[in-house]
PDB file of C-alpha atoms in Angstrom:
ATOM      1  CA  MET A  24       0.255   7.385   8.355  1.00 57.00           C
ATOM      2  CA  VAL A  25       2.641   5.941   5.759  1.00 65.00           C
ATOM      3  CA  LEU A  26       5.589   7.599   7.485  1.00 78.00           C
ATOM      4  CA  LEU A  27       4.479   6.217  10.854  1.00 79.00           C
ATOM      5  CA  ALA A  28       4.157   2.684   9.447  1.00 78.00           C
ATOM      6  CA  ASN A  29       7.597   2.820   7.829  1.00 81.00           C
ATOM      7  CA  PHE A  30       9.088   4.218  11.045  1.00 85.00           C
ATOM      8  CA  ALA A  31       7.563   1.319  13.011  1.00 85.00           C
ATOM      9  CA  LEU A  32       9.158  -1.141  10.567  1.00 85.00           C
ATOM     10  CA  ALA A  33      12.586   0.487  10.987  1.00 89.00           C
ATOM     11  CA  ILE A  34      12.284   0.485  14.790  1.00 91.00           C
ATOM     12  CA  SER A  35      11.284  -3.195  14.742  1.00 90.00           C
ATOM     13  CA  LEU A  36      14.330  -4.197  12.697  1.00 90.00           C
ATOM     14  CA  LEU A  37      16.705  -2.070  14.771  1.00 93.00           C
ATOM     15  CA  SER A  38      15.266  -3.404  18.047  1.00 91.00           C
ATOM     16  CA  GLY A  39      15.668  -6.971  16.828  1.00 88.00           C
ATOM     17  CA  MET A  40      19.297  -6.395  15.861  1.00 94.00           C
ATOM     18  CA  VAL A  41      20.199  -4.850  19.235  1.00 92.00           C
ATOM     19  CA  LEU A  42      18.331  -7.442  21.319  1.00 91.00           C
ATOM     20  CA  GLY A  43      19.738 -10.316  19.261  1.00 87.00           C
ATOM     21  CA  TYR A  44      23.305  -9.068  19.670  1.00 88.00           C
ATOM     22  CA  PHE A  45      23.063  -9.387  23.452  1.00 89.00           C
ATOM     23  CA  ALA A  46      20.851 -12.503  23.522  1.00 88.00           C
ATOM     24  CA  GLY A  47      22.904 -14.608  21.117  1.00 87.00           C
ATOM     25  CA  ALA A  48      22.326 -16.990  18.239  1.00 89.00           C
ATOM     26  CA  ILE A  49      20.355 -19.717  20.019  1.00 91.00           C
ATOM     27  CA  TYR A  50      17.758 -17.248  21.297  1.00 89.00           C
ATOM     28  CA  GLY A  51      17.606 -15.594  17.880  1.00 89.00           C
ATOM     29  CA  ILE A  52      17.114 -18.883  16.044  1.00 91.00           C
ATOM     30  CA  GLY A  53      14.458 -19.891  18.572  1.00 89.00           C
ATOM     31  CA  ALA A  54      12.630 -16.587  18.138  1.00 90.00           C
ATOM     32  CA  SER A  55      12.745 -16.864  14.341  1.00 90.00           C
ATOM     33  CA  PHE A  56      11.438 -20.430  14.498  1.00 89.00           C
ATOM     34  CA  CYS A  57       8.612 -19.319  16.790  1.00 90.00           C
ATOM     35  CA  VAL A  58       7.374 -16.495  14.585  1.00 90.00           C
ATOM     36  CA  LEU A  59       7.896 -18.395  11.345  1.00 90.00           C
ATOM     37  CA  PHE A  60       5.931 -21.526  12.248  1.00 89.00           C
ATOM     38  CA  PHE A  61       3.891 -20.966  15.411  1.00 90.00           C
ATOM     39  CA  PRO A  62       1.261 -18.542  13.975  1.00 88.00           C
ATOM     40  CA  ARG A  63       0.196 -21.262  11.556  1.00 85.00           C
ATOM     41  CA  LEU A  64       0.213 -23.782  14.402  1.00 87.00           C
ATOM     42  CA  SER A  65      -1.889 -21.417  16.514  1.00 86.00           C
ATOM     43  CA  LEU A  66      -4.519 -21.219  13.757  1.00 82.00           C
ATOM     44  CA  LEU A  67      -4.476 -25.006  13.462  1.00 83.00           C
ATOM     45  CA  ILE A  68      -5.059 -25.318  17.210  1.00 85.00           C
ATOM     46  CA  MET A  69      -7.913 -22.786  17.023  1.00 82.00           C
ATOM     47  CA  ARG A  70      -9.588 -24.787  14.246  1.00 76.00           C
ATOM     48  CA  THR A  71      -9.194 -28.029  16.248  1.00 81.00           C
ATOM     49  CA  ILE A  72     -10.307 -27.082  19.775  1.00 80.00           C
ATOM     50  CA  PRO A  73     -14.141 -27.034  20.035  1.00 76.00           C
ATOM     51  CA  PHE A  74     -14.106 -23.852  22.151  1.00 73.00           C
ATOM     52  CA  THR A  75     -12.208 -21.829  19.536  1.00 73.00           C
ATOM     53  CA  LYS A  76     -13.283 -23.587  16.324  1.00 67.00           C
ATOM     54  CA  GLY A  77     -15.988 -21.014  15.603  1.00 68.00           C
ATOM     55  CA  LEU A  78     -13.547 -18.128  15.998  1.00 70.00           C
ATOM     56  CA  VAL A  79     -11.803 -18.822  12.675  1.00 65.00           C
ATOM     57  CA  GLY A  80     -13.476 -17.564   9.509  1.00 59.00           C
ATOM     58  CA  ALA A  81     -13.862 -19.398   6.224  1.00 49.00           C
ATOM     59  CA  GLU A  82     -10.743 -17.681   4.889  1.00 52.00           C
ATOM     60  CA  GLY A  83      -8.703 -19.331   7.673  1.00 58.00           C
ATOM     61  CA  THR A  84      -8.055 -16.262   9.828  1.00 64.00           C
ATOM     62  CA  PRO A  85      -9.552 -14.968  13.113  1.00 69.00           C
ATOM     63  CA  ASN A  86     -12.864 -13.260  12.407  1.00 61.00           C
ATOM     64  CA  SER A  87     -13.220 -10.833  15.342  1.00 67.00           C
ATOM     65  CA  VAL A  88     -11.262  -8.900  17.954  1.00 72.00           C
ATOM     66  CA  PHE A  89     -11.991 -11.623  20.535  1.00 77.00           C
ATOM     67  CA  SER A  90     -10.770 -14.369  18.188  1.00 79.00           C
ATOM     68  CA  MET A  91      -7.634 -12.362  17.473  1.00 81.00           C
ATOM     69  CA  LEU A  92      -6.955 -12.144  21.217  1.00 85.00           C
ATOM     70  CA  ALA A  93      -7.418 -15.912  21.466  1.00 85.00           C
ATOM     71  CA  PHE A  94      -4.993 -16.378  18.573  1.00 85.00           C
ATOM     72  CA  TYR A  95      -2.310 -14.249  20.230  1.00 88.00           C
ATOM     73  CA  GLY A  96      -2.930 -15.979  23.565  1.00 89.00           C
ATOM     74  CA  ILE A  97      -2.244 -19.404  22.048  1.00 90.00           C
ATOM     75  CA  LEU A  98       0.766 -18.005  20.190  1.00 90.00           C
ATOM     76  CA  PHE A  99       2.185 -16.516  23.410  1.00 91.00           C
ATOM     77  CA  VAL A 100       1.884 -19.858  25.241  1.00 91.00           C
ATOM     78  CA  LEU A 101       3.676 -21.721  22.433  1.00 91.00           C
ATOM     79  CA  ILE A 102       6.475 -19.153  22.276  1.00 89.00           C
ATOM     80  CA  THR A 103       6.921 -19.219  26.065  1.00 90.00           C
ATOM     81  CA  ILE A 104       7.279 -23.010  26.090  1.00 92.00           C
ATOM     82  CA  LEU A 105       9.874 -23.003  23.310  1.00 91.00           C
ATOM     83  CA  GLN A 106      11.864 -20.156  24.829  1.00 85.00           C
ATOM     84  CA  LEU A 107      12.155 -22.088  28.104  1.00 90.00           C
ATOM     85  CA  VAL A 108      13.723 -24.930  26.136  1.00 90.00           C
ATOM     86  CA  VAL A 109      15.975 -22.489  24.264  1.00 89.00           C
ATOM     87  CA  ALA A 110      17.164 -20.957  27.547  1.00 87.00           C
ATOM     88  CA  GLN A 111      18.461 -24.350  28.695  1.00 90.00           C
ATOM     89  CA  LEU A 112      20.252 -24.925  25.382  1.00 90.00           C
ATOM     90  CA  ASP A 113      21.842 -21.479  25.536  1.00 86.00           C
ATOM     91  CA  LYS A 114      22.948 -22.046  29.140  1.00 86.00           C
ATOM     92  CA  GLY A 115      24.753 -25.255  28.165  1.00 86.00           C
ATOM     93  CA  LEU A 116      26.318 -23.881  24.977  1.00 86.00           C
ATOM     94  CA  ARG A 117      27.847 -20.608  26.172  1.00 83.00           C
ATOM     95  CA  PRO A 118      30.661 -22.117  28.292  1.00 85.00           C
ATOM     96  CA  MET A 119      31.802 -24.096  25.233  1.00 88.00           C
ATOM     97  CA  LEU A 120      32.408 -20.990  23.087  1.00 85.00           C
ATOM     98  CA  SER A 121      35.720 -19.165  22.855  1.00 87.00           C
ATOM     99  CA  HIS A 122      35.791 -15.377  23.290  1.00 81.00           C
ATOM    100  CA  ASN A 123      36.303 -14.730  19.563  1.00 85.00           C
ATOM    101  CA  MET A 124      33.557 -17.145  18.549  1.00 88.00           C
ATOM    102  CA  TRP A 125      31.236 -15.512  21.063  1.00 83.00           C
ATOM    103  CA  ARG A 126      32.055 -12.009  19.887  1.00 85.00           C
ATOM    104  CA  PHE A 127      32.322 -12.422  16.105  1.00 87.00           C
ATOM    105  CA  ILE A 128      29.973 -15.327  15.336  1.00 90.00           C
ATOM    106  CA  TYR A 129      27.484 -16.013  18.126  1.00 87.00           C
ATOM    107  CA  ARG A 130      26.435 -12.408  18.786  1.00 87.00           C
ATOM    108  CA  PRO A 131      26.186 -11.280  15.095  1.00 90.00           C
ATOM    109  CA  ALA A 132      24.233 -14.427  14.253  1.00 90.00           C
ATOM    110  CA  GLY A 133      21.850 -13.639  17.106  1.00 87.00           C
ATOM    111  CA  SER A 134      21.470 -10.086  15.833  1.00 92.00           C
ATOM    112  CA  ALA A 135      20.555 -11.293  12.324  1.00 93.00           C
ATOM    113  CA  ALA A 136      18.188 -13.999  13.584  1.00 90.00           C
ATOM    114  CA  PHE A 137      16.371 -11.642  15.963  1.00 90.00           C
ATOM    115  CA  ALA A 138      16.054  -8.985  13.248  1.00 92.00           C
ATOM    116  CA  PHE A 139      14.374 -11.613  11.063  1.00 92.00           C
ATOM    117  CA  ALA A 140      12.082 -12.644  13.926  1.00 90.00           C
ATOM    118  CA  PHE A 141      11.099  -9.020  14.590  1.00 92.00           C
ATOM    119  CA  PHE A 142      10.454  -8.518  10.881  1.00 90.00           C
ATOM    120  CA  LEU A 143       8.021 -11.454  10.921  1.00 89.00           C
ATOM    121  CA  ALA A 144       6.397 -10.207  14.132  1.00 89.00           C
ATOM    122  CA  PHE A 145       5.959  -6.768  12.587  1.00 88.00           C
ATOM    123  CA  SER A 146       4.315  -8.366   9.530  1.00 85.00           C
ATOM    124  CA  LEU A 147       1.802 -10.169  11.704  1.00 86.00           C
ATOM    125  CA  LEU A 148       0.995  -7.158  13.886  1.00 85.00           C
ATOM    126  CA  PHE A 149       0.801  -4.757  10.941  1.00 82.00           C
ATOM    127  CA  SER A 150      -1.659  -6.971   9.106  1.00 78.00           C
ATOM    128  CA  THR A 151      -3.709  -7.513  12.259  1.00 77.00           C
ATOM    129  CA  PHE A 152      -4.139  -3.877  13.215  1.00 72.00           C
ATOM    130  CA  THR A 153      -4.631  -2.451   9.736  1.00 66.00           C
ATOM    131  CA  GLY A 154      -7.409  -4.993   9.400  1.00 60.00           C
ATOM    132  CA  LEU A 155      -9.125  -4.358  12.744  1.00 53.00           C
ATOM    133  CA  MET A 156      -8.750  -0.563  12.798  1.00 47.00           C
ATOM    134  CA  PRO A 157     -10.412   1.888  10.359  1.00 43.00           C
ATOM    135  CA  LYS A 158      -8.566   1.652   7.059  1.00 45.00           C
ATOM    136  CA  ASP A 159      -6.197   4.296   5.758  1.00 47.00           C
ATOM    137  CA  TYR A 160      -5.728   3.150   2.173  1.00 42.00           C
ATOM    138  CA  ARG A 161      -2.547   5.159   1.678  1.00 48.00           C
ATOM    139  CA  ILE A 162      -0.837   2.767   4.057  1.00 53.00           C
ATOM    140  CA  HIS A 163      -1.078  -0.031   1.500  1.00 53.00           C
ATOM    141  CA  GLU A 164       1.395   1.799  -0.763  1.00 55.00           C
ATOM    142  CA  SER A 165       4.027   1.968   1.978  1.00 69.00           C
ATOM    143  CA  LEU A 166       7.254   0.028   2.386  1.00 80.00           C
ATOM    144  CA  ALA A 167       5.797  -1.333   5.628  1.00 80.00           C
ATOM    145  CA  ALA A 168       2.794  -2.814   3.792  1.00 74.00           C
ATOM    146  CA  ARG A 169       4.985  -4.488   1.159  1.00 73.00           C
ATOM    147  CA  ALA A 170       7.281  -5.842   3.880  1.00 81.00           C
ATOM    148  CA  SER A 171       4.277  -7.143   5.808  1.00 80.00           C
ATOM    149  CA  ALA A 172       2.967  -8.967   2.746  1.00 73.00           C
ATOM    150  CA  ARG A 173       6.346 -10.674   2.257  1.00 79.00           C
ATOM    151  CA  GLY A 174       6.513 -11.659   5.920  1.00 83.00           C
ATOM    152  CA  LEU A 175       3.025 -13.178   5.837  1.00 79.00           C
ATOM    153  CA  ALA A 176       3.971 -15.090   2.689  1.00 76.00           C
ATOM    154  CA  LEU A 177       7.028 -16.528   4.477  1.00 84.00           C
ATOM    155  CA  MET A 178       4.780 -17.625   7.347  1.00 85.00           C
ATOM    156  CA  ASP A 179       2.306 -19.078   4.814  1.00 76.00           C
ATOM    157  CA  LEU A 180      -0.445 -16.924   6.286  1.00 75.00           C
ATOM    158  CA  PRO A 181      -3.282 -15.119   4.512  1.00 65.00           C
ATOM    159  CA  ASP A 182      -3.426 -11.373   5.040  1.00 59.00           C
ATOM    160  CA  PHE A 183      -5.352 -10.659   8.261  1.00 64.00           C
ATOM    161  CA  GLY A 184      -6.374  -7.193   7.054  1.00 55.00           C
ATOM    162  CA  GLU A 185      -7.449  -7.822   3.478  1.00 47.00           C
ATOM    163  CA  GLU A 186      -8.518 -10.712   1.339  1.00 44.00           C
ATOM    164  CA  PRO A 187      -5.413 -11.711  -0.662  1.00 41.00           C
ATOM    165  CA  TRP A 188      -5.991 -12.206  -4.377  1.00 38.00           C
ATOM    166  CA  GLU A 189      -4.003 -15.449  -4.254  1.00 38.00           C
ATOM    167  CA  GLU A 190      -6.801 -16.937  -2.104  1.00 40.00           C
ATOM    168  CA  LEU A 191      -9.424 -16.058  -4.729  1.00 41.00           C
ATOM    169  CA  MET A 192     -10.104 -18.107  -7.839  1.00 43.00           C
ATOM    170  CA  PRO A 193     -10.303 -16.156 -11.104  1.00 49.00           C
ATOM    171  CA  GLY A 194     -13.765 -16.526 -12.579  1.00 54.00           C
ATOM    172  CA  VAL A 195     -15.533 -16.327  -9.200  1.00 58.00           C
ATOM    173  CA  SER A 196     -17.720 -13.287  -8.564  1.00 71.00           C
ATOM    174  CA  LEU A 197     -16.627 -10.872  -5.826  1.00 79.00           C
ATOM    175  CA  ILE A 198     -19.341  -8.979  -3.952  1.00 80.00           C
ATOM    176  CA  PRO A 199     -18.587  -6.824  -0.868  1.00 82.00           C
ATOM    177  CA  PRO A 200     -20.331  -8.134   2.275  1.00 71.00           C
ATOM    178  CA  GLU A 201     -22.427  -4.964   2.512  1.00 75.00           C
ATOM    179  CA  PRO A 202     -22.881  -1.877   0.326  1.00 79.00           C
ATOM    180  CA  GLU A 203     -20.448   0.891   1.293  1.00 72.00           C
ATOM    181  CA  SER A 204     -18.449  -1.568   3.449  1.00 75.00           C
ATOM    182  CA  GLN A 205     -14.670  -1.242   3.703  1.00 75.00           C
ATOM    183  CA  TYR A 206     -14.125  -4.623   2.056  1.00 77.00           C
ATOM    184  CA  THR A 207     -11.023  -4.353  -0.134  1.00 80.00           C
ATOM    185  CA  VAL A 208      -9.170  -6.621  -2.524  1.00 80.00           C
ATOM    186  CA  ASN A 209      -5.822  -5.588  -3.963  1.00 78.00           C
ATOM    187  CA  LEU A 210      -5.669  -7.011  -7.479  1.00 79.00           C
ATOM    188  CA  PRO A 211      -2.648  -8.380  -9.373  1.00 72.00           C
ATOM    189  CA  PRO A 212      -0.374  -5.496 -10.496  1.00 68.00           C
ATOM    190  CA  THR A 213      -0.562  -6.251 -14.196  1.00 63.00           C
ATOM    191  CA  SER A 214      -0.859  -3.876 -17.160  1.00 57.00           C
ATOM    192  CA  PRO A 215      -4.630  -3.886 -17.597  1.00 63.00           C
ATOM    193  CA  SER A 216      -6.616  -3.326 -20.743  1.00 83.00           C
ATOM    194  CA  CYS A 217      -9.751  -1.614 -19.462  1.00 90.00           C
ATOM    195  CA  SER A 218     -12.621  -1.172 -21.926  1.00 92.00           C
ATOM    196  CA  LEU A 219     -16.034   0.417 -21.442  1.00 93.00           C
ATOM    197  CA  GLN A 220     -19.086  -1.832 -22.020  1.00 93.00           C
ATOM    198  CA  PRO A 221     -22.108   0.419 -22.714  1.00 94.00           C
ATOM    199  CA  GLU A 222     -24.186  -2.448 -24.145  1.00 95.00           C
ATOM    200  CA  LEU A 223     -23.784  -4.434 -20.938  1.00 94.00           C
ATOM    201  CA  GLU A 224     -24.654  -1.343 -18.904  1.00 95.00           C
ATOM    202  CA  ASN A 225     -27.972  -1.061 -20.781  1.00 95.00           C
ATOM    203  CA  GLU A 226     -28.635  -4.773 -20.261  1.00 95.00           C
ATOM    204  CA  MET A 227     -28.042  -4.439 -16.525  1.00 96.00           C
ATOM    205  CA  VAL A 228     -30.458  -1.495 -16.266  1.00 96.00           C
ATOM    206  CA  ILE A 229     -33.072  -3.736 -17.910  1.00 95.00           C
ATOM    207  CA  LEU A 230     -32.287  -6.581 -15.464  1.00 95.00           C
ATOM    208  CA  VAL A 231     -32.600  -4.241 -12.466  1.00 96.00           C
ATOM    209  CA  ASN A 232     -35.929  -2.838 -13.667  1.00 95.00           C
ATOM    210  CA  MET A 233     -37.237  -6.345 -14.372  1.00 95.00           C
ATOM    211  CA  GLU A 234     -36.545  -7.248 -10.734  1.00 94.00           C
ATOM    212  CA  ARG A 235     -38.381  -4.127  -9.616  1.00 94.00           C
ATOM    213  CA  SER A 236     -41.369  -4.676 -11.902  1.00 95.00           C
ATOM    214  CA  LYS A 237     -41.834  -8.218 -10.545  1.00 93.00           C
ATOM    215  CA  ARG A 238     -42.435  -6.623  -7.153  1.00 93.00           C
ATOM    216  CA  GLY A 239     -44.660  -3.782  -8.320  1.00 93.00           C
ATOM    217  CA  LEU A 240     -41.942  -1.121  -7.992  1.00 93.00           C
ATOM    218  CA  LYS A 241     -41.448   1.787 -10.378  1.00 95.00           C
ATOM    219  CA  PRO A 242     -38.554   1.400 -12.839  1.00 96.00           C
ATOM    220  CA  LEU A 243     -35.412   3.456 -12.287  1.00 95.00           C
ATOM    221  CA  THR A 244     -34.505   6.063 -14.869  1.00 95.00           C
ATOM    222  CA  THR A 245     -30.955   6.316 -16.145  1.00 96.00           C
ATOM    223  CA  ASP A 246     -29.184   9.434 -14.892  1.00 95.00           C
ATOM    224  CA  PRO A 247     -26.164  10.760 -16.875  1.00 94.00           C
ATOM    225  CA  LEU A 248     -24.327  12.003 -13.757  1.00 94.00           C
ATOM    226  CA  LEU A 249     -24.802   8.694 -11.928  1.00 95.00           C
ATOM    227  CA  THR A 250     -23.638   6.842 -15.035  1.00 95.00           C
ATOM    228  CA  ARG A 251     -20.511   8.964 -15.277  1.00 95.00           C
ATOM    229  CA  MET A 252     -19.799   8.418 -11.575  1.00 95.00           C
ATOM    230  CA  ALA A 253     -20.215   4.665 -11.966  1.00 95.00           C
ATOM    231  CA  ARG A 254     -18.047   4.486 -15.083  1.00 96.00           C
ATOM    232  CA  ASP A 255     -15.299   6.563 -13.505  1.00 95.00           C
ATOM    233  CA  HIS A 256     -15.195   4.352 -10.405  1.00 95.00           C
ATOM    234  CA  SER A 257     -15.160   1.090 -12.373  1.00 95.00           C
ATOM    235  CA  LEU A 258     -12.381   2.446 -14.585  1.00 94.00           C
ATOM    236  CA  ASP A 259     -10.407   3.643 -11.565  1.00 93.00           C
ATOM    237  CA  MET A 260     -10.642   0.212  -9.929  1.00 92.00           C
ATOM    238  CA  CYS A 261      -9.501  -1.473 -13.126  1.00 91.00           C
ATOM    239  CA  GLN A 262      -6.594   0.896 -13.741  1.00 90.00           C
ATOM    240  CA  ARG A 263      -5.365   1.161 -10.146  1.00 88.00           C
ATOM    241  CA  ARG A 264      -5.943  -2.550  -9.422  1.00 86.00           C
ATOM    242  CA  TYR A 265      -8.246  -2.557  -6.413  1.00 87.00           C
ATOM    243  CA  PHE A 266     -11.832  -3.573  -5.678  1.00 89.00           C
ATOM    244  CA  SER A 267     -13.560  -1.463  -3.048  1.00 89.00           C
ATOM    245  CA  HIS A 268     -16.158   1.225  -2.404  1.00 91.00           C
ATOM    246  CA  TYR A 269     -13.233   3.331  -1.163  1.00 88.00           C
ATOM    247  CA  SER A 270     -10.581   4.544  -3.600  1.00 88.00           C
ATOM    248  CA  PRO A 271      -6.887   4.447  -2.617  1.00 85.00           C
ATOM    249  CA  ASP A 272      -7.343   8.172  -1.849  1.00 85.00           C
ATOM    250  CA  GLY A 273     -10.056   7.336   0.703  1.00 83.00           C
ATOM    251  CA  GLU A 274     -12.989   8.696  -1.366  1.00 87.00           C
ATOM    252  CA  ASP A 275     -16.389   6.990  -1.101  1.00 88.00           C
ATOM    253  CA  VAL A 276     -19.596   7.275  -3.123  1.00 90.00           C
ATOM    254  CA  ALA A 277     -20.645  10.479  -1.322  1.00 88.00           C
ATOM    255  CA  ASP A 278     -17.332  12.121  -2.208  1.00 89.00           C
ATOM    256  CA  ARG A 279     -17.720  11.050  -5.837  1.00 91.00           C
ATOM    257  CA  ALA A 280     -21.292  12.380  -5.922  1.00 90.00           C
ATOM    258  CA  GLU A 281     -20.135  15.746  -4.603  1.00 90.00           C
ATOM    259  CA  LYS A 282     -17.366  15.948  -7.217  1.00 90.00           C
ATOM    260  CA  ALA A 283     -19.838  15.091  -9.983  1.00 89.00           C
ATOM    261  CA  GLY A 284     -22.220  17.835  -8.843  1.00 91.00           C
ATOM    262  CA  LEU A 285     -25.043  15.363  -8.186  1.00 89.00           C
ATOM    263  CA  ARG A 286     -28.123  16.747  -6.433  1.00 90.00           C
ATOM    264  CA  TYR A 287     -29.610  14.172  -4.063  1.00 87.00           C
ATOM    265  CA  GLN A 288     -30.836  13.400  -0.569  1.00 88.00           C
ATOM    266  CA  LEU A 289     -30.009   9.696  -0.697  1.00 90.00           C
ATOM    267  CA  VAL A 290     -27.257   7.979  -2.679  1.00 90.00           C
ATOM    268  CA  GLY A 291     -26.122   4.354  -2.724  1.00 91.00           C
ATOM    269  CA  GLU A 292     -23.667   2.080  -4.479  1.00 94.00           C
ATOM    270  CA  ASN A 293     -23.354  -1.611  -5.387  1.00 95.00           C
ATOM    271  CA  LEU A 294     -20.143  -3.224  -6.646  1.00 94.00           C
ATOM    272  CA  ALA A 295     -19.356  -6.529  -8.325  1.00 92.00           C
ATOM    273  CA  LEU A 296     -16.320  -8.076  -9.995  1.00 91.00           C
ATOM    274  CA  ALA A 297     -17.603 -10.994 -12.044  1.00 89.00           C
ATOM    275  CA  PRO A 298     -16.774 -13.097 -15.124  1.00 87.00           C
ATOM    276  CA  ASP A 299     -20.024 -12.122 -16.881  1.00 89.00           C
ATOM    277  CA  LEU A 300     -23.095  -9.921 -16.526  1.00 92.00           C
ATOM    278  CA  MET A 301     -25.513 -12.557 -15.190  1.00 92.00           C
ATOM    279  CA  SER A 302     -23.020 -13.687 -12.537  1.00 89.00           C
ATOM    280  CA  ALA A 303     -22.727 -10.092 -11.351  1.00 92.00           C
ATOM    281  CA  HIS A 304     -26.510  -9.553 -11.314  1.00 94.00           C
ATOM    282  CA  GLU A 305     -27.272 -12.822  -9.535  1.00 91.00           C
ATOM    283  CA  GLY A 306     -24.523 -12.206  -6.984  1.00 89.00           C
ATOM    284  CA  LEU A 307     -25.928  -8.778  -6.160  1.00 92.00           C
ATOM    285  CA  MET A 308     -29.495 -10.097  -5.884  1.00 92.00           C
ATOM    286  CA  GLU A 309     -28.345 -12.866  -3.517  1.00 89.00           C
ATOM    287  CA  SER A 310     -26.684 -10.329  -1.196  1.00 87.00           C
ATOM    288  CA  PRO A 311     -29.306  -8.802   1.173  1.00 86.00           C
ATOM    289  CA  GLY A 312     -27.758  -5.323   1.337  1.00 88.00           C
ATOM    290  CA  HIS A 313     -27.197  -5.019  -2.408  1.00 92.00           C
ATOM    291  CA  ARG A 314     -30.617  -6.491  -3.147  1.00 92.00           C
ATOM    292  CA  GLN A 315     -32.147  -3.836  -0.874  1.00 92.00           C
ATOM    293  CA  ASN A 316     -30.487  -1.095  -2.932  1.00 93.00           C
ATOM    294  CA  ILE A 317     -31.818  -2.568  -6.181  1.00 95.00           C
ATOM    295  CA  LEU A 318     -35.364  -2.921  -4.807  1.00 94.00           C
ATOM    296  CA  SER A 319     -35.548   0.239  -2.698  1.00 91.00           C
ATOM    297  CA  ALA A 320     -38.651   2.346  -3.319  1.00 93.00           C
ATOM    298  CA  ARG A 321     -36.694   5.407  -2.165  1.00 93.00           C
ATOM    299  CA  TYR A 322     -34.506   5.382  -5.281  1.00 93.00           C
ATOM    300  CA  SER A 323     -35.745   6.738  -8.601  1.00 94.00           C
ATOM    301  CA  ARG A 324     -32.487   7.073 -10.587  1.00 95.00           C
ATOM    302  CA  ILE A 325     -29.663   4.710 -11.519  1.00 96.00           C
ATOM    303  CA  GLY A 326     -26.311   4.871 -13.251  1.00 96.00           C
ATOM    304  CA  ILE A 327     -24.285   1.795 -14.163  1.00 97.00           C
ATOM    305  CA  GLY A 328     -20.638   1.667 -15.210  1.00 96.00           C
ATOM    306  CA  ILE A 329     -19.126  -1.577 -16.519  1.00 96.00           C
ATOM    307  CA  ILE A 330     -15.469  -1.948 -17.466  1.00 95.00           C
ATOM    308  CA  ARG A 331     -14.040  -5.181 -18.861  1.00 92.00           C
ATOM    309  CA  ASP A 332     -10.574  -6.438 -17.959  1.00 89.00           C
ATOM    310  CA  PRO A 333      -9.450  -9.449 -20.080  1.00 83.00           C
ATOM    311  CA  SER A 334      -7.870 -11.292 -17.150  1.00 78.00           C
ATOM    312  CA  LEU A 335     -10.351 -10.521 -14.340  1.00 83.00           C
ATOM    313  CA  GLY A 336     -13.758  -9.981 -15.932  1.00 88.00           C
ATOM    314  CA  LEU A 337     -16.252  -7.156 -15.423  1.00 92.00           C
ATOM    315  CA  PHE A 338     -15.876  -4.300 -12.953  1.00 94.00           C
ATOM    316  CA  VAL A 339     -19.496  -3.337 -12.212  1.00 96.00           C
ATOM    317  CA  THR A 340     -20.565  -0.205 -10.333  1.00 96.00           C
ATOM    318  CA  GLN A 341     -24.237   0.561  -9.730  1.00 96.00           C
ATOM    319  CA  ASN A 342     -25.051   4.036  -8.388  1.00 96.00           C
ATOM    320  CA  PHE A 343     -28.505   4.902  -7.044  1.00 94.00           C
ATOM    321  CA  ALA A 344     -30.107   8.205  -6.049  1.00 92.00           C
ATOM    322  CA  ASP A 345     -33.551   9.501  -5.115  1.00 91.00           C
TER     323      ASP A 345
END
């Protein structure tokens, strides 16, 4: 998948260079202008028109396949209008150029401008489709993914496939929308200091069992294998700078349970990245899916792993089993 993504990036750049060489500088500059500024304008239009206002999520990006189609429809209309204007400018300019200027300046400039436009277009499409299609986490280590992130930054757009860390405020708790969802945050690539917090783990077990006792449920017993699984996942997230139920290798809680040799019929997982223990606990209890895991009568065992990072807070993993 990484090779395919990088190949698509190379083809995009090469196609832009060839097309721009024959189209010329004015078309290339127009195309670059379109892709650089019109995606943001398209989102602004979507947030303004009553019919499409509800299609943009709180993070400022389209929130469904239908809304993404609406976004690209508006973008296509804007680009078409500008290119009609550009065609008239190009038609009037070409007779004014000498042969040498046409050959050595106008065409190479068009090639460079179109390559830049295709690079931006690739960034937008890459982010769109890696967000809407099932995730292959290896792709995020590719040259194509890094190029896409730079292109989106130039367009001043948030990542359509993942929640960019720059949009998140340090000190705010992060909770996946649903347990075992493919929600992913790539964290700042710093040199982390990751430390185990066994005292906090014990406190969280007490908090979980207090919630259960309030509702007449049996307390969960601490399981060493579940605890090791939870600690390993929290440490892996801290060290490899991601926040997700899925590791960069694509492993989920069931894969980790199998590796640990856990015997079970039902296994579940809650995650939180929070500034302190109570923020993590309250965030999980306020989320219906995570709350259901904590209060499920089908679970009898729990394992909690908490790792502290000085800059980000607590990586919390709760593992449950019957």
